[in-house]
Coordinates of C-alpha atoms in Angstrom, one line a residue:
Chain A
M20 CA 39.4 -35.9 77.0
K21 CA 39.9 -33.9 80.2
L22 CA 37.2 -31.2 80.1
P23 CA 35.9 -28.7 82.6
K24 CA 32.3 -29.3 83.9
S25 CA 31.3 -25.7 83.3
V26 CA 32.4 -22.7 81.3
T27 CA 31.8 -19.0 81.5
I28 CA 30.9 -17.3 78.2
K29 CA 31.5 -13.5 78.1
E30 CA 29.3 -11.9 75.5
V31 CA 31.2 -9.1 73.7
G32 CA 28.8 -8.5 70.8
P33 CA 27.5 -5.1 72.0
R34 CA 31.1 -3.8 72.1
D35 CA 33.5 -5.8 70.0
G36 CA 30.7 -6.8 67.7
L37 CA 29.0 -3.5 67.0
Q38 CA 32.2 -1.5 67.0
N39 CA 33.2 -3.3 63.8
E40 CA 29.8 -3.0 62.1
K41 CA 29.3 -0.3 59.5
H42 CA 25.6 0.0 60.2
L43 CA 24.7 2.2 63.2
V44 CA 22.2 0.6 65.6
A45 CA 19.9 3.1 67.4
T46 CA 20.5 3.6 71.1
A47 CA 17.0 2.3 72.0
D48 CA 17.6 -0.9 70.0
K49 CA 21.0 -1.5 71.7
I50 CA 19.2 -1.2 75.0
S51 CA 16.5 -3.6 74.0
W52 CA 19.2 -6.0 72.7
I53 CA 21.3 -5.9 75.9
D54 CA 18.1 -6.3 77.9
S55 CA 17.3 -9.4 75.9
L56 CA 20.8 -10.7 76.5
S57 CA 20.4 -10.1 80.2
R58 CA 17.6 -12.7 80.2
T59 CA 19.5 -15.5 78.5
G60 CA 21.4 -16.8 81.5
L61 CA 24.6 -14.9 80.4
S62 CA 26.6 -13.8 83.5
Y63 CA 28.8 -11.3 81.7
I64 CA 28.0 -8.7 79.0
E65 CA 30.5 -6.2 77.6
A66 CA 28.0 -3.5 76.9
S67 CA 29.9 -0.7 75.3
S68 CA 33.1 1.3 75.0
F69 CA 34.2 4.7 76.2
V70 CA 36.8 5.0 73.5
H71 CA 36.4 8.5 71.9
P72 CA 33.5 8.6 69.4
K73 CA 35.9 10.0 66.8
W74 CA 37.5 6.5 66.7
I75 CA 34.4 4.4 67.3
P76 CA 31.2 6.4 66.3
Q77 CA 29.2 3.2 66.5
L78 CA 29.5 3.3 70.3
A79 CA 29.2 7.1 70.9
D80 CA 26.1 6.4 73.0
A81 CA 27.9 4.3 75.6
L82 CA 26.6 6.4 78.5
E83 CA 23.0 6.4 77.4
V84 CA 23.1 2.7 76.7
L85 CA 24.5 1.8 80.1
K86 CA 22.1 4.2 81.9
G87 CA 19.2 2.8 79.8
I88 CA 19.5 -0.9 80.3
K89 CA 17.7 -2.8 83.0
R90 CA 20.4 -4.3 85.1
N91 CA 20.1 -7.9 86.0
P92 CA 21.9 -8.4 89.3
S93 CA 23.2 -11.8 88.1
V94 CA 25.0 -10.2 85.2
T95 CA 28.3 -8.3 85.2
Y96 CA 28.2 -5.4 82.8
A97 CA 31.5 -4.2 81.5
S98 CA 32.8 -1.5 79.3
L99 CA 36.0 -0.8 77.5
V100 CA 38.0 2.2 78.5
P101 CA 41.2 3.6 76.8
N102 CA 42.4 6.1 79.3
I103 CA 41.5 8.2 82.4
K104 CA 39.1 10.4 80.4
G105 CA 37.2 7.3 79.3
L106 CA 37.2 6.0 82.8
D107 CA 35.5 9.1 84.1
R108 CA 32.6 8.6 81.7
A109 CA 32.5 4.9 82.5
L110 CA 32.3 5.5 86.2
E111 CA 29.5 8.0 85.6
S112 CA 27.6 5.1 83.9
N113 CA 28.2 2.9 87.0
V114 CA 29.3 0.0 84.9
D115 CA 30.4 -3.1 87.0
E116 CA 33.7 -3.8 85.3
I117 CA 36.3 -1.8 83.4
S118 CA 38.2 -3.3 80.5
V119 CA 41.5 -1.9 79.3
F120 CA 43.4 -3.0 76.3
M121 CA 46.8 -3.2 74.6
S122 CA 48.7 -5.4 72.3
A123 CA 51.5 -8.0 72.7
S124 CA 53.2 -6.7 69.6
E125 CA 54.7 -3.2 69.1
G126 CA 53.3 -2.8 65.5
H127 CA 49.7 -3.3 66.5
N128 CA 50.0 -1.4 69.7
V129 CA 51.4 1.6 68.0
R130 CA 48.8 1.6 65.2
N131 CA 45.9 0.9 67.6
I132 CA 46.9 3.2 70.6
N133 CA 49.5 5.4 69.0
K134 CA 51.9 4.6 71.8
S135 CA 54.7 2.0 72.2
I136 CA 54.1 -0.9 74.6
N137 CA 56.2 0.7 77.3
E138 CA 54.4 4.0 76.9
T139 CA 51.1 2.2 77.3
Y140 CA 51.7 0.7 80.7
P141 CA 51.5 3.9 82.8
I142 CA 48.4 5.0 81.0
L143 CA 46.6 1.7 81.8
G144 CA 48.2 1.7 85.3
E145 CA 46.5 5.0 86.1
V146 CA 43.1 3.7 84.8
V147 CA 43.5 0.5 86.8
K148 CA 44.3 2.4 90.0
E149 CA 41.4 4.8 89.7
A150 CA 39.0 2.0 88.7
K151 CA 40.1 -0.1 91.7
M152 CA 39.6 2.9 94.0
A153 CA 36.1 3.3 92.7
G154 CA 35.5 -0.4 93.6
K155 CA 35.5 -1.8 90.1
T156 CA 37.0 -5.0 88.9
V157 CA 39.3 -4.6 85.9
R158 CA 39.8 -6.8 82.8
G159 CA 42.7 -6.5 80.5
Y160 CA 42.6 -7.4 76.9
I161 CA 45.9 -8.4 75.2
S162 CA 45.6 -8.3 71.4
T163 CA 47.7 -10.1 68.8
V164 CA 48.7 -12.9 71.2
I165 CA 49.4 -15.3 68.3
A166 CA 50.4 -13.0 65.4
C167 CA 50.4 -9.3 64.5
P168 CA 49.3 -8.0 61.1
Y169 CA 52.4 -5.8 61.1
D170 CA 55.1 -7.7 63.0
G171 CA 54.2 -11.3 62.1
P172 CA 54.3 -14.2 64.7
V173 CA 54.3 -13.1 68.3
A174 CA 56.4 -15.2 70.8
P175 CA 54.5 -16.5 73.8
A176 CA 57.2 -15.0 76.1
E177 CA 56.2 -11.5 74.8
V178 CA 52.6 -12.2 75.8
R179 CA 53.7 -13.3 79.2
K180 CA 55.7 -10.1 79.7
V181 CA 52.7 -8.0 78.9
A182 CA 50.4 -10.2 81.1
D183 CA 52.9 -9.9 84.0
H184 CA 52.8 -6.1 83.8
L185 CA 49.0 -6.1 83.7
F186 CA 48.6 -8.5 86.6
N187 CA 51.1 -6.5 88.6
M188 CA 48.9 -3.4 88.1
G189 CA 46.1 -5.3 89.9
I190 CA 44.1 -6.4 86.8
D191 CA 41.8 -9.2 87.8
E192 CA 41.5 -11.1 84.5
I193 CA 43.3 -11.1 81.2
S194 CA 41.6 -11.9 77.9
L195 CA 44.0 -13.2 75.3
G196 CA 43.0 -12.1 71.9
D197 CA 43.8 -13.7 68.5
T198 CA 42.9 -10.4 67.0
I199 CA 43.4 -11.4 63.3
G200 CA 42.0 -14.9 63.7
V201 CA 45.0 -16.8 62.5
A202 CA 45.6 -19.2 65.4
V203 CA 45.6 -23.0 65.2
P204 CA 45.5 -25.4 68.1
N205 CA 49.2 -26.2 68.6
Q206 CA 50.0 -22.5 68.6
V207 CA 47.3 -22.0 71.3
E208 CA 48.9 -24.8 73.2
C209 CA 52.4 -23.2 73.0
L210 CA 51.0 -19.9 74.3
L211 CA 49.1 -21.5 77.2
E212 CA 52.1 -23.7 78.1
E213 CA 54.0 -20.4 78.6
L214 CA 51.3 -18.6 80.5
L215 CA 49.6 -21.3 82.7
P216 CA 52.5 -22.1 84.9
H217 CA 52.8 -18.4 85.8
F218 CA 49.2 -17.3 86.1
G219 CA 47.1 -20.4 86.4
P220 CA 43.8 -21.0 84.4
N221 CA 41.4 -19.0 86.6
R222 CA 42.5 -15.5 85.6
L223 CA 42.9 -16.2 81.8
A224 CA 40.2 -15.9 79.2
M225 CA 40.5 -16.8 75.5
H226 CA 39.2 -14.4 72.8
F227 CA 39.2 -16.0 69.4
H228 CA 38.2 -14.5 66.1
D229 CA 36.9 -17.0 63.6
T230 CA 38.4 -15.5 60.5
R231 CA 39.8 -18.8 59.3
G232 CA 37.3 -21.2 60.9
T233 CA 39.7 -22.4 63.6
A234 CA 38.1 -20.7 66.7
L235 CA 36.2 -23.7 67.9
A236 CA 39.2 -26.0 67.5
N237 CA 41.3 -23.5 69.4
I238 CA 38.7 -23.4 72.2
V239 CA 38.7 -27.2 72.5
K240 CA 42.5 -27.1 72.9
S241 CA 42.1 -24.3 75.5
L242 CA 39.4 -26.3 77.4
E243 CA 41.7 -29.3 77.5
M244 CA 44.4 -27.1 79.0
G245 CA 42.1 -25.9 81.8
I246 CA 40.7 -22.6 80.4
T247 CA 37.1 -22.0 81.4
I248 CA 36.4 -18.4 80.3
F249 CA 35.7 -17.6 76.6
D250 CA 34.7 -14.4 74.8
S251 CA 32.2 -14.7 72.0
S252 CA 29.6 -12.6 70.2
L253 CA 26.1 -13.3 69.0
G254 CA 26.1 -14.2 65.3
G255 CA 29.8 -13.9 65.2
L256 CA 29.4 -10.2 65.0
G257 CA 32.5 -8.2 64.6
G258 CA 34.5 -8.6 61.5
C259 CA 38.2 -8.5 61.6
P260 CA 39.5 -5.1 60.6
Y261 CA 42.4 -6.7 58.8
A262 CA 40.3 -8.9 56.6
R263 CA 37.1 -7.0 56.0
G264 CA 34.2 -9.1 55.0
A265 CA 35.6 -12.1 56.8
S266 CA 33.9 -13.1 60.0
G267 CA 34.7 -11.7 63.5
N268 CA 34.4 -13.1 66.9
V269 CA 33.6 -16.8 67.4
S270 CA 29.8 -16.9 67.5
T271 CA 28.1 -17.4 70.9
E272 CA 25.5 -19.7 69.5
D273 CA 28.0 -22.0 67.7
L274 CA 30.2 -22.1 70.8
L275 CA 27.1 -22.9 72.9
Y276 CA 26.1 -25.7 70.6
M277 CA 29.5 -27.3 70.9
L278 CA 29.9 -26.9 74.6
H279 CA 26.4 -28.2 75.4
E280 CA 26.8 -31.1 73.1
M281 CA 30.1 -31.9 74.8
G282 CA 28.3 -32.0 78.1
I283 CA 29.8 -28.8 79.4
N284 CA 27.4 -26.5 81.4
T285 CA 27.2 -22.8 80.6
G286 CA 24.0 -21.7 82.4
I287 CA 22.8 -20.1 79.1
D288 CA 19.5 -20.8 77.3
F289 CA 20.4 -21.6 73.7
N290 CA 17.0 -20.7 72.3
A291 CA 17.0 -17.4 74.1
I292 CA 20.4 -16.6 72.6
I293 CA 19.0 -17.4 69.1
K294 CA 16.1 -15.1 69.6
S295 CA 18.4 -12.3 70.8
A296 CA 20.6 -13.0 67.7
Q297 CA 17.5 -12.7 65.4
Y298 CA 16.7 -9.4 67.1
I299 CA 20.0 -7.8 66.4
E300 CA 20.1 -9.4 62.9
R301 CA 16.9 -7.5 62.1
K302 CA 18.3 -4.2 63.5
L303 CA 21.5 -4.6 61.5
G304 CA 19.7 -5.5 58.4
K305 CA 22.2 -8.2 57.4
K306 CA 22.4 -11.9 57.7
L307 CA 24.5 -13.0 60.7
K308 CA 27.0 -15.6 59.6
S309 CA 27.0 -18.2 62.3
K310 CA 26.3 -21.8 61.5
Q311 CA 23.3 -21.9 63.9
M312 CA 21.8 -18.8 62.3
E313 CA 22.2 -20.4 58.9
I314 CA 20.4 -23.5 60.1
K315 CA 17.6 -21.4 61.6
R316 CA 17.1 -19.6 58.3
A317 CA 17.2 -22.9 56.4
E318 CA 14.6 -24.4 58.7
G319 CA 12.5 -21.3 58.4
K320 CA 12.5 -21.6 54.6
E321 CA 11.6 -25.3 54.7
S322 CA 8.7 -24.7 57.0
F323 CA 7.3 -22.3 54.3
S324 CA 7.9 -24.5 51.3
Chain C
M6 CA 50.1 -32.2 71.0
K7 CA 50.9 -35.5 69.4
L8 CA 50.3 -34.8 65.7
P9 CA 51.1 -36.7 62.5
K10 CA 53.8 -35.3 60.2
S11 CA 51.7 -35.6 57.1
V12 CA 48.1 -36.1 56.2
T13 CA 46.2 -37.2 53.1
I14 CA 43.3 -35.1 51.9
K15 CA 40.8 -36.8 49.8
E16 CA 38.9 -34.3 47.6
V17 CA 35.2 -35.3 47.4
G18 CA 33.9 -32.0 45.8
P19 CA 33.2 -33.4 42.3
R20 CA 31.1 -36.1 43.9
D21 CA 29.8 -35.3 47.4
G22 CA 29.9 -31.6 46.6
L23 CA 28.2 -31.4 43.2
Q24 CA 25.6 -34.1 44.0
N25 CA 24.1 -31.7 46.6
E26 CA 24.2 -28.6 44.4
K27 CA 21.0 -27.6 42.7
H28 CA 22.8 -26.0 39.8
L29 CA 23.9 -28.4 37.1
V30 CA 27.5 -28.0 36.0
A31 CA 28.3 -28.7 32.3
T32 CA 30.3 -31.9 31.6
A33 CA 33.1 -29.9 30.0
D34 CA 33.3 -27.7 33.0
K35 CA 33.5 -30.6 35.4
I36 CA 36.3 -32.1 33.3
S37 CA 38.2 -28.8 33.4
W38 CA 37.7 -28.5 37.1
I39 CA 38.9 -32.0 37.9
D40 CA 41.9 -31.4 35.6
S41 CA 42.7 -28.3 37.6
L42 CA 42.4 -30.3 40.8
S43 CA 44.8 -32.9 39.4
R44 CA 47.4 -30.2 39.2
T45 CA 47.2 -29.1 42.9
G46 CA 49.2 -31.9 44.5
L47 CA 46.0 -33.7 45.6
S48 CA 46.6 -37.5 45.5
Y49 CA 43.0 -38.5 45.6
I50 CA 39.9 -37.2 43.8
E51 CA 36.4 -38.7 44.1
A52 CA 35.4 -37.7 40.6
S53 CA 31.8 -38.8 40.2
S54 CA 29.1 -41.3 41.1
F55 CA 27.4 -44.1 39.2
V56 CA 24.2 -43.9 41.3
H57 CA 21.2 -43.9 38.9
P58 CA 20.7 -40.5 37.4
K59 CA 17.1 -40.6 38.6
W60 CA 18.4 -40.1 42.1
I61 CA 21.4 -37.9 41.3
P62 CA 20.8 -36.1 38.0
Q63 CA 23.8 -33.8 38.8
L64 CA 26.2 -36.7 38.2
A65 CA 24.4 -38.4 35.2
D66 CA 27.5 -37.7 33.1
A67 CA 29.9 -39.8 35.3
L68 CA 31.1 -41.9 32.4
E69 CA 31.8 -38.9 30.1
V70 CA 33.6 -37.1 33.0
L71 CA 35.8 -40.0 33.8
K72 CA 36.6 -40.6 30.2
G73 CA 37.2 -36.9 29.5
I74 CA 39.7 -36.0 32.3
K75 CA 43.4 -36.1 31.8
R76 CA 44.6 -38.7 34.3
N77 CA 47.6 -37.6 36.4
P78 CA 49.4 -40.8 37.4
S79 CA 50.0 -39.5 40.9
V80 CA 46.3 -39.2 41.5
T81 CA 43.8 -41.9 42.5
Y82 CA 40.5 -41.2 40.8
A83 CA 37.5 -42.8 42.6
S84 CA 33.8 -43.1 41.9
L85 CA 30.8 -44.0 44.0
V86 CA 28.9 -47.1 43.1
P87 CA 25.7 -48.3 44.7
N88 CA 25.3 -51.8 43.2
I89 CA 26.6 -54.2 40.5
K90 CA 24.9 -52.2 37.7
G91 CA 26.7 -49.1 38.8
L92 CA 30.0 -51.1 39.1
D93 CA 29.7 -52.2 35.4
R94 CA 29.5 -48.5 34.3
A95 CA 32.3 -47.6 36.7
L96 CA 34.6 -50.3 35.3
E97 CA 33.8 -49.1 31.8
S98 CA 35.2 -45.7 32.9
N99 CA 38.4 -47.4 34.2
V100 CA 38.3 -45.5 37.5
D101 CA 41.1 -46.4 39.9
E102 CA 39.0 -46.9 43.0
I103 CA 35.4 -47.9 43.8
S104 CA 33.5 -46.4 46.7
V105 CA 30.5 -48.2 48.2
F106 CA 28.3 -46.7 50.9
M107 CA 25.9 -47.6 53.7
S108 CA 24.8 -46.2 57.1
A109 CA 25.5 -47.1 60.6
S110 CA 21.9 -46.5 61.5
E111 CA 18.8 -48.4 60.2
G112 CA 16.7 -45.3 59.7
H113 CA 19.2 -43.5 57.4
N114 CA 20.1 -46.7 55.6
V115 CA 16.5 -47.6 54.8
R116 CA 15.7 -44.1 53.6
N117 CA 18.9 -43.7 51.6
I118 CA 19.3 -47.2 50.1
N119 CA 15.8 -48.6 50.6
K120 CA 17.2 -51.7 52.3
S121 CA 17.9 -52.7 55.9
I122 CA 21.5 -52.8 57.1
N123 CA 21.5 -56.6 56.9
E124 CA 20.0 -56.6 53.4
T125 CA 22.7 -54.1 52.3
Y126 CA 25.7 -56.3 53.1
P127 CA 25.3 -58.9 50.3
I128 CA 24.7 -56.1 47.7
L129 CA 27.9 -54.4 48.7
G130 CA 29.7 -57.7 49.1
E131 CA 28.9 -58.5 45.4
V132 CA 30.3 -55.1 44.3
V133 CA 33.4 -55.5 46.4
K134 CA 34.1 -59.0 45.0
E135 CA 33.7 -57.9 41.4
A136 CA 35.7 -54.7 41.9
K137 CA 38.5 -56.7 43.5
M138 CA 38.5 -59.2 40.6
A139 CA 38.8 -56.2 38.3
G140 CA 41.9 -55.1 40.2
K141 CA 40.3 -52.1 41.9
T142 CA 40.8 -51.0 45.4
V143 CA 37.5 -50.3 47.3
R144 CA 36.6 -47.7 49.8
G145 CA 33.6 -48.0 52.0
Y146 CA 31.6 -45.0 53.3
I147 CA 29.8 -45.4 56.6
S148 CA 27.2 -42.6 57.1
T149 CA 25.6 -41.4 60.3
V150 CA 28.5 -42.6 62.5
I151 CA 27.7 -40.1 65.2
A152 CA 24.0 -39.5 64.9
C153 CA 21.1 -40.3 62.5
P154 CA 18.4 -37.8 61.5
Y155 CA 15.8 -40.5 62.1
D156 CA 17.2 -42.7 64.9
G157 CA 19.1 -40.1 67.0
P158 CA 22.5 -40.9 68.5
V159 CA 24.4 -43.9 67.1
A160 CA 26.5 -46.1 69.4
P161 CA 30.1 -46.5 68.5
A162 CA 29.6 -50.3 68.8
E163 CA 27.1 -50.1 65.9
V164 CA 29.6 -48.4 63.7
R165 CA 32.2 -51.0 64.6
K166 CA 29.8 -53.8 63.6
V167 CA 29.3 -52.3 60.2
A168 CA 33.0 -51.6 59.8
D169 CA 33.7 -55.2 60.7
H170 CA 31.4 -56.4 58.0
L171 CA 32.9 -54.1 55.4
F172 CA 36.5 -55.0 56.2
N173 CA 35.6 -58.7 56.1
M174 CA 34.4 -58.2 52.6
G175 CA 37.9 -57.0 51.7
I176 CA 37.3 -53.3 51.7
D177 CA 40.6 -51.4 51.8
E178 CA 39.6 -48.3 53.7
I179 CA 36.6 -47.0 55.5
S180 CA 35.5 -43.4 55.6
L181 CA 33.5 -42.5 58.7
G182 CA 30.9 -39.9 57.9
D183 CA 29.2 -37.4 60.3
T184 CA 26.6 -37.1 57.6
I185 CA 24.4 -34.4 59.3
G186 CA 27.4 -32.5 60.8
V187 CA 26.5 -32.7 64.5
A188 CA 29.6 -34.2 65.9
V189 CA 31.7 -32.6 68.7
P190 CA 35.3 -33.7 69.6
N191 CA 34.5 -35.9 72.6
Q192 CA 32.0 -37.8 70.6
V193 CA 34.7 -38.3 67.9
E194 CA 37.0 -39.5 70.6
C195 CA 34.5 -42.1 71.9
L196 CA 33.9 -43.4 68.3
L197 CA 37.6 -43.7 67.6
E198 CA 38.3 -45.3 71.0
E199 CA 35.9 -48.0 69.9
L200 CA 37.3 -48.4 66.4
L201 CA 41.1 -47.9 66.6
P202 CA 41.9 -50.9 68.8
H203 CA 40.2 -53.1 66.2
F204 CA 41.2 -51.6 62.9
G205 CA 44.2 -49.3 63.6
P206 CA 44.5 -45.8 62.2
N207 CA 45.8 -46.5 58.7
R208 CA 42.5 -47.9 57.2
L209 CA 40.2 -45.2 58.6
A210 CA 39.4 -41.8 57.2
M211 CA 37.2 -39.2 58.7
H212 CA 34.5 -37.4 56.7
F213 CA 33.1 -34.4 58.5
H214 CA 30.3 -32.1 57.4
D215 CA 30.7 -28.6 58.9
T216 CA 27.0 -27.9 59.4
R217 CA 27.6 -26.7 62.9
G218 CA 31.1 -25.4 62.6
T219 CA 32.7 -28.2 64.5
A220 CA 34.5 -30.0 61.6
L221 CA 38.0 -28.6 62.2
A222 CA 37.7 -29.2 65.9
N223 CA 36.7 -32.8 65.2
I224 CA 39.6 -33.2 62.8
V225 CA 42.1 -31.9 65.4
K226 CA 40.8 -34.5 67.8
S227 CA 41.1 -37.2 65.1
L228 CA 44.7 -36.1 64.3
E229 CA 45.6 -36.4 68.0
M230 CA 44.2 -40.0 67.9
G231 CA 46.3 -41.0 64.9
I232 CA 44.0 -40.5 62.0
T233 CA 45.8 -39.2 58.9
I234 CA 43.2 -39.4 56.1
F235 CA 40.4 -36.7 55.8
D236 CA 37.7 -36.1 53.2
S237 CA 36.9 -32.5 52.3
S238 CA 35.5 -30.5 49.4
L239 CA 36.6 -27.3 47.7
G240 CA 34.6 -24.3 49.1
G241 CA 32.8 -26.6 51.5
L242 CA 30.6 -27.7 48.6
G243 CA 27.9 -30.1 49.4
G244 CA 25.2 -28.9 51.7
C245 CA 23.6 -31.2 54.2
P246 CA 20.4 -32.6 52.8
Y247 CA 18.9 -32.5 56.3
A248 CA 19.6 -28.9 57.0
R249 CA 19.3 -27.2 53.6
G250 CA 21.2 -24.0 53.2
A251 CA 23.6 -24.9 55.9
S252 CA 27.1 -25.8 54.8
G253 CA 28.3 -29.2 53.6
N254 CA 31.7 -30.9 53.7
V255 CA 34.5 -29.3 55.6
S256 CA 36.2 -27.1 53.1
T257 CA 39.5 -28.2 51.6
E258 CA 41.1 -24.8 51.8
D259 CA 40.1 -24.1 55.4
L260 CA 41.4 -27.6 56.3
L261 CA 44.6 -26.9 54.4
Y262 CA 45.2 -23.6 56.1
M263 CA 44.9 -25.2 59.5
L264 CA 47.0 -28.2 58.7
H265 CA 49.8 -26.2 57.1
E266 CA 49.8 -23.7 59.9
M267 CA 50.1 -26.6 62.3
G268 CA 53.2 -27.7 60.5
I269 CA 51.5 -30.8 59.0
N270 CA 52.5 -31.7 55.4
T271 CA 49.8 -32.4 52.8
G272 CA 51.7 -32.1 49.5
I273 CA 49.0 -29.7 48.3
D274 CA 49.5 -26.3 46.8
F275 CA 47.2 -23.9 48.7
N276 CA 47.1 -21.3 46.0
A277 CA 46.3 -23.8 43.3
I278 CA 43.4 -25.0 45.4
I279 CA 42.1 -21.5 45.8
K280 CA 42.3 -21.0 42.0
S281 CA 40.4 -24.3 41.5
A282 CA 37.8 -23.2 44.0
Q283 CA 37.4 -19.9 42.2
Y284 CA 36.9 -21.8 38.9
I285 CA 34.0 -23.9 40.3
E286 CA 32.6 -20.9 42.1
R287 CA 32.2 -19.1 38.7
K288 CA 30.6 -22.2 37.2
L289 CA 28.1 -22.7 40.0
G290 CA 27.3 -19.0 40.0
K291 CA 27.2 -18.8 43.8
K292 CA 29.6 -17.7 46.5
L293 CA 31.4 -20.6 48.1
K294 CA 31.1 -20.4 51.9
S295 CA 34.6 -21.3 53.1
K296 CA 36.5 -18.8 55.3
Q297 CA 39.4 -18.7 52.9
M298 CA 37.1 -17.9 50.0
E299 CA 35.5 -15.1 52.1
I300 CA 39.0 -13.7 52.8
K301 CA 39.9 -13.9 49.1
R302 CA 36.7 -12.0 48.2
A303 CA 37.3 -9.4 50.9
E304 CA 40.9 -8.9 49.7
G305 CA 39.7 -8.6 46.2
K306 CA 37.3 -5.8 47.2
E307 CA 39.9 -4.0 49.1
S308 CA 42.3 -3.9 46.2
F309 CA 39.6 -2.1 44.1
S310 CA 38.7 0.4 46.8

């Protein structure tokens, strides 16, 4: 297998994870959690979102969280921003990187942003321009890159069109999201065969939800095609809003196990990640669903029996 | 991706699944369950085990189960057999195929069978000879093909040595088991690179436990290398005896989702498999852990809310 020597994991649990959890986590606990993540060797943490609290009450404290954390200079802290209003608050927080988002499918974009794809470009364009002027790097999320819960399968050419627009705005990196967690490896291959000749592997990240258990298989295919940036969340936090109860992002610790066992370097301390996952598990008051957390709980029970 | 057009799934839930469940399932319920599996399009069901009930009380009713089920002529019914005594009972049940088992590592073989690897060959050889004389096909399981809970990593050459012995006895097919569910795709590739030049892809099956979430990724790598036979169990039944609480075999329904979505034919009706999984879930009185069963439960809740 042709595999990269090292991979960058971008931890999206504090944003993509918590925004989909019913249970509200206290601001002080979020700060402690992000501080613990900052000590694991992670180089990137998406810390919160400046989407209006009406839509995402779980992250209404974005500003306090970003002002409260101890910044590790080796870590890039990012935050999601929907529009110029959100950007103003994000800049106030002095976050390192701004993330913007839209979908590759009309149906999802309209229901998520209340705008068509073409109406969304100028809104994001304004954010990107201002963020760049403020000296920030910008990440773009494209949702529903494989399939849309409203429109069905999404053609790779549609994803390329959106990616083209975003890169032309000056976006530094695009994260390709299988938002509803339906992808299988040959679909990922088709998508990347369309995108890689245009954009190369260094500006593309993959963002898999593990709703159907295929995330790690999709990551292996992406690795073989040259992708080296992957989004994940501790404990697989997140949950897919289109299949409630089913699991969310691919779990950071399960991804770490696989990458390390494959001989791929991440710079991340596996045990520190597990401790950080156990911390947020206690604060959420629910069992995290990753395989590694299940193993830890099973080992814990055995040591008492 | 180079992928096969069709794949054979061998359902091992009634044996490898139930033998690791604490909860005893009534004989009549096992019979109903296997009968429902026989109507899903599955072509192979490992129905029980003739290992001494002292070791596996869950399957003490192997003979009643095999005599009680309605045989579908399109299905091969198999049963595990440890020695000549077990074979006699298996032949009495008129099962179609006999499975024998041993490990690729001394540590696991000694603890599982109470014999060294070299001491095990003549015992299995006797079973194979008698089974063949009775007109049965014989399958051989090799456990710990990637790593052993006692001896650590297992060299592919060790697996090849054991496989060589088993094929020389006249065994028809070998199932390669990642018993403790630690494998990652490049390890699977190394193993198959050692075995395929000697034995070809048609007599080898892969048997992955999903303890660490890597089973589907390992199956994709196996598919790409030409393997077309995979063991799985409904609902991921099984549990790994070396990491209690963590999940067991790769789940049939999660595997089916991936294969069908990849355009690979299995001949199996996905919805019939889900119904059969829901049946055994009720009988076991515990939630099955597969992603597809989680999705079904989530959908069920939504339709009531």
